[in-house]
Amino acid sequence: MNTLVEQLPKLTELVNILTKSYDFAQSVATDDVLKNDTVSAISEIATPVVGSVKGLAANAIEAKDRAEANTDVIGLFGLLRMMKDPQAQKLFRFAQAFLEVSSERKNQK
């Protein structure tokens, strides 16, 4: 009983902190303005990402369909022509940078 009486100030402080935390959580959970603002912010961030992913997926599906339909043989000169394409150059630069970053991170470990 003496121990309980000795610890009573600490228990009171703990209960006060928990009460304040509960009150804060309750006010946040019931604040409709905060909920709406949070949903709006997430939607603003997610909408462009979803659009980009959908566009990328559509391009990949169309490219796959075209590649399956095309039975032409790509020779050396065809590869050389493709290497001049700006999109191919962008892809090659990305691949090169990715490999450089991967190598640097591997060497850091």
PDB file of C-alpha atoms in Angstrom:
ATOM      1  CA  MET A   1       0.000   0.000   0.000  1.00  0.00           C
ATOM      2  CA  ASN A   2       2.871   2.329   0.785  1.00  0.00           C
ATOM      3  CA  THR A   3       4.375   1.689  -2.657  1.00  0.00           C
ATOM      4  CA  LEU A   4       1.117   2.631  -4.327  1.00  0.00           C
ATOM      5  CA  VAL A   5       0.925   5.854  -2.344  1.00  0.00           C
ATOM      6  CA  GLU A   6       4.561   6.650  -3.212  1.00  0.00           C
ATOM      7  CA  GLN A   7       3.958   6.068  -6.921  1.00  0.00           C
ATOM      8  CA  LEU A   8       0.697   8.006  -7.001  1.00  0.00           C
ATOM      9  CA  PRO A   9       2.279  11.249  -8.362  1.00  0.00           C
ATOM     10  CA  LYS A  10       3.861   9.315 -11.237  1.00  0.00           C
ATOM     11  CA  LEU A  11       0.604   7.537 -11.975  1.00  0.00           C
ATOM     12  CA  THR A  12      -1.234  10.860 -11.933  1.00  0.00           C
ATOM     13  CA  GLU A  13       1.291  12.347 -14.365  1.00  0.00           C
ATOM     14  CA  LEU A  14       0.981   9.314 -16.645  1.00  0.00           C
ATOM     15  CA  VAL A  15      -2.822   9.487 -16.604  1.00  0.00           C
ATOM     16  CA  ASN A  16      -2.673  13.213 -17.436  1.00  0.00           C
ATOM     17  CA  ILE A  17      -0.364  12.546 -20.401  1.00  0.00           C
ATOM     18  CA  LEU A  18      -2.593   9.725 -21.649  1.00  0.00           C
ATOM     19  CA  THR A  19      -5.664  11.937 -21.278  1.00  0.00           C
ATOM     20  CA  LYS A  20      -4.040  14.719 -23.315  1.00  0.00           C
ATOM     21  CA  SER A  21      -2.977  12.211 -25.978  1.00  0.00           C
ATOM     22  CA  TYR A  22      -6.481  10.758 -26.125  1.00  0.00           C
ATOM     23  CA  ASP A  23      -8.038  14.221 -26.386  1.00  0.00           C
ATOM     24  CA  PHE A  24      -5.683  15.133 -29.228  1.00  0.00           C
ATOM     25  CA  ALA A  25      -6.334  11.865 -31.093  1.00  0.00           C
ATOM     26  CA  GLN A  26     -10.069  12.297 -30.598  1.00  0.00           C
ATOM     27  CA  SER A  27     -10.023  15.864 -31.924  1.00  0.00           C
ATOM     28  CA  VAL A  28      -7.992  14.807 -34.973  1.00  0.00           C
ATOM     29  CA  ALA A  29     -10.221  11.796 -35.654  1.00  0.00           C
ATOM     30  CA  THR A  30     -13.417  13.843 -35.510  1.00  0.00           C
ATOM     31  CA  ASP A  31     -12.162  16.900 -37.425  1.00  0.00           C
ATOM     32  CA  ASP A  32     -13.964  16.768 -40.771  1.00  0.00           C
ATOM     33  CA  VAL A  33     -11.950  19.667 -42.203  1.00  0.00           C
ATOM     34  CA  LEU A  34      -8.681  17.859 -41.480  1.00  0.00           C
ATOM     35  CA  LYS A  35     -10.042  14.642 -42.995  1.00  0.00           C
ATOM     36  CA  ASN A  36     -11.149  16.441 -46.165  1.00  0.00           C
ATOM     37  CA  ASP A  37      -7.851  18.316 -46.473  1.00  0.00           C
ATOM     38  CA  THR A  38      -5.892  15.089 -46.021  1.00  0.00           C
ATOM     39  CA  VAL A  39      -7.948  13.271 -48.644  1.00  0.00           C
ATOM     40  CA  SER A  40      -7.569  16.208 -51.046  1.00  0.00           C
ATOM     41  CA  ALA A  41      -3.803  16.352 -50.555  1.00  0.00           C
ATOM     42  CA  ILE A  42      -3.400  12.628 -51.125  1.00  0.00           C
ATOM     43  CA  SER A  43      -5.641  12.792 -54.196  1.00  0.00           C
ATOM     44  CA  GLU A  44      -3.617  15.673 -55.650  1.00  0.00           C
ATOM     45  CA  ILE A  45      -0.436  13.663 -55.232  1.00  0.00           C
ATOM     46  CA  ALA A  46      -1.850  10.327 -56.383  1.00  0.00           C
ATOM     47  CA  THR A  47      -3.819  11.466 -59.450  1.00  0.00           C
ATOM     48  CA  PRO A  48      -0.794  12.388 -61.619  1.00  0.00           C
ATOM     49  CA  VAL A  49       1.023   9.230 -60.523  1.00  0.00           C
ATOM     50  CA  VAL A  50      -1.956   7.053 -61.419  1.00  0.00           C
ATOM     51  CA  GLY A  51      -2.222   8.780 -64.806  1.00  0.00           C
ATOM     52  CA  SER A  52       1.479   8.229 -65.499  1.00  0.00           C
ATOM     53  CA  VAL A  53       1.300   4.574 -64.512  1.00  0.00           C
ATOM     54  CA  LYS A  54      -1.775   4.017 -66.679  1.00  0.00           C
ATOM     55  CA  GLY A  55      -0.041   5.677 -69.638  1.00  0.00           C
ATOM     56  CA  LEU A  56       3.093   3.609 -69.098  1.00  0.00           C
ATOM     57  CA  ALA A  57       1.065   0.401 -68.861  1.00  0.00           C
ATOM     58  CA  ALA A  58      -0.877   1.261 -72.037  1.00  0.00           C
ATOM     59  CA  ASN A  59       2.392   1.936 -73.900  1.00  0.00           C
ATOM     60  CA  ALA A  60       3.878  -1.340 -72.687  1.00  0.00           C
ATOM     61  CA  ILE A  61       0.809  -3.335 -73.724  1.00  0.00           C
ATOM     62  CA  GLU A  62       0.692  -1.726 -77.168  1.00  0.00           C
ATOM     63  CA  ALA A  63       4.445  -2.247 -77.652  1.00  0.00           C
ATOM     64  CA  LYS A  64       4.098  -5.912 -76.651  1.00  0.00           C
ATOM     65  CA  ASP A  65       1.244  -6.399 -79.118  1.00  0.00           C
ATOM     66  CA  ARG A  66       3.195  -4.731 -81.923  1.00  0.00           C
ATOM     67  CA  ALA A  67       6.328  -6.750 -81.154  1.00  0.00           C
ATOM     68  CA  GLU A  68       4.359  -9.996 -81.240  1.00  0.00           C
ATOM     69  CA  ALA A  69       2.695  -9.052 -84.534  1.00  0.00           C
ATOM     70  CA  ASN A  70       5.974  -8.024 -86.182  1.00  0.00           C
ATOM     71  CA  THR A  71       8.017 -10.944 -87.510  1.00  0.00           C
ATOM     72  CA  ASP A  72      10.669  -8.855 -89.288  1.00  0.00           C
ATOM     73  CA  VAL A  73      14.285  -9.670 -88.564  1.00  0.00           C
ATOM     74  CA  ILE A  74      16.195  -6.770 -87.040  1.00  0.00           C
ATOM     75  CA  GLY A  75      19.670  -6.720 -88.496  1.00  0.00           C
ATOM     76  CA  LEU A  76      22.801  -4.793 -87.676  1.00  0.00           C
ATOM     77  CA  PHE A  77      21.772  -1.728 -89.684  1.00  0.00           C
ATOM     78  CA  GLY A  78      18.348  -1.777 -88.055  1.00  0.00           C
ATOM     79  CA  LEU A  79      20.034  -1.730 -84.660  1.00  0.00           C
ATOM     80  CA  LEU A  80      22.253   1.158 -85.728  1.00  0.00           C
ATOM     81  CA  ARG A  81      19.189   3.124 -86.888  1.00  0.00           C
ATOM     82  CA  MET A  82      17.435   2.396 -83.600  1.00  0.00           C
ATOM     83  CA  MET A  83      20.463   3.610 -81.648  1.00  0.00           C
ATOM     84  CA  LYS A  84      20.032   7.059 -83.217  1.00  0.00           C
ATOM     85  CA  ASP A  85      16.433   7.303 -82.019  1.00  0.00           C
ATOM     86  CA  PRO A  86      16.071   9.940 -79.250  1.00  0.00           C
ATOM     87  CA  GLN A  87      13.934   7.631 -77.112  1.00  0.00           C
ATOM     88  CA  ALA A  88      16.518   4.860 -77.410  1.00  0.00           C
ATOM     89  CA  GLN A  89      19.263   7.322 -76.446  1.00  0.00           C
ATOM     90  CA  LYS A  90      17.257   8.360 -73.410  1.00  0.00           C
ATOM     91  CA  LEU A  91      16.869   4.703 -72.443  1.00  0.00           C
ATOM     92  CA  PHE A  92      20.593   4.032 -72.922  1.00  0.00           C
ATOM     93  CA  ARG A  93      21.533   7.065 -70.789  1.00  0.00           C
ATOM     94  CA  PHE A  94      19.169   5.896 -68.060  1.00  0.00           C
ATOM     95  CA  ALA A  95      20.585   2.370 -68.168  1.00  0.00           C
ATOM     96  CA  GLN A  96      24.139   3.720 -68.012  1.00  0.00           C
ATOM     97  CA  ALA A  97      23.344   6.005 -65.070  1.00  0.00           C
ATOM     98  CA  PHE A  98      21.524   3.179 -63.275  1.00  0.00           C
ATOM     99  CA  LEU A  99      24.508   0.873 -63.665  1.00  0.00           C
ATOM    100  CA  GLU A 100      26.875   3.613 -62.428  1.00  0.00           C
ATOM    101  CA  VAL A 101      24.747   4.274 -59.344  1.00  0.00           C
ATOM    102  CA  SER A 102      24.442   0.546 -58.646  1.00  0.00           C
ATOM    103  CA  SER A 103      28.198   0.136 -58.923  1.00  0.00           C
ATOM    104  CA  GLU A 104      28.872   3.114 -56.637  1.00  0.00           C
ATOM    105  CA  ARG A 105      26.469   1.826 -53.993  1.00  0.00           C
ATOM    106  CA  LYS A 106      27.954  -1.656 -54.204  1.00  0.00           C
ATOM    107  CA  ASN A 107      31.467  -0.219 -53.731  1.00  0.00           C
ATOM    108  CA  GLN A 108      30.322   1.813 -50.705  1.00  0.00           C
ATOM    109  CA  LYS A 109      29.249  -1.345 -48.889  1.00  0.00           C
TER     110      LYS A 109
END
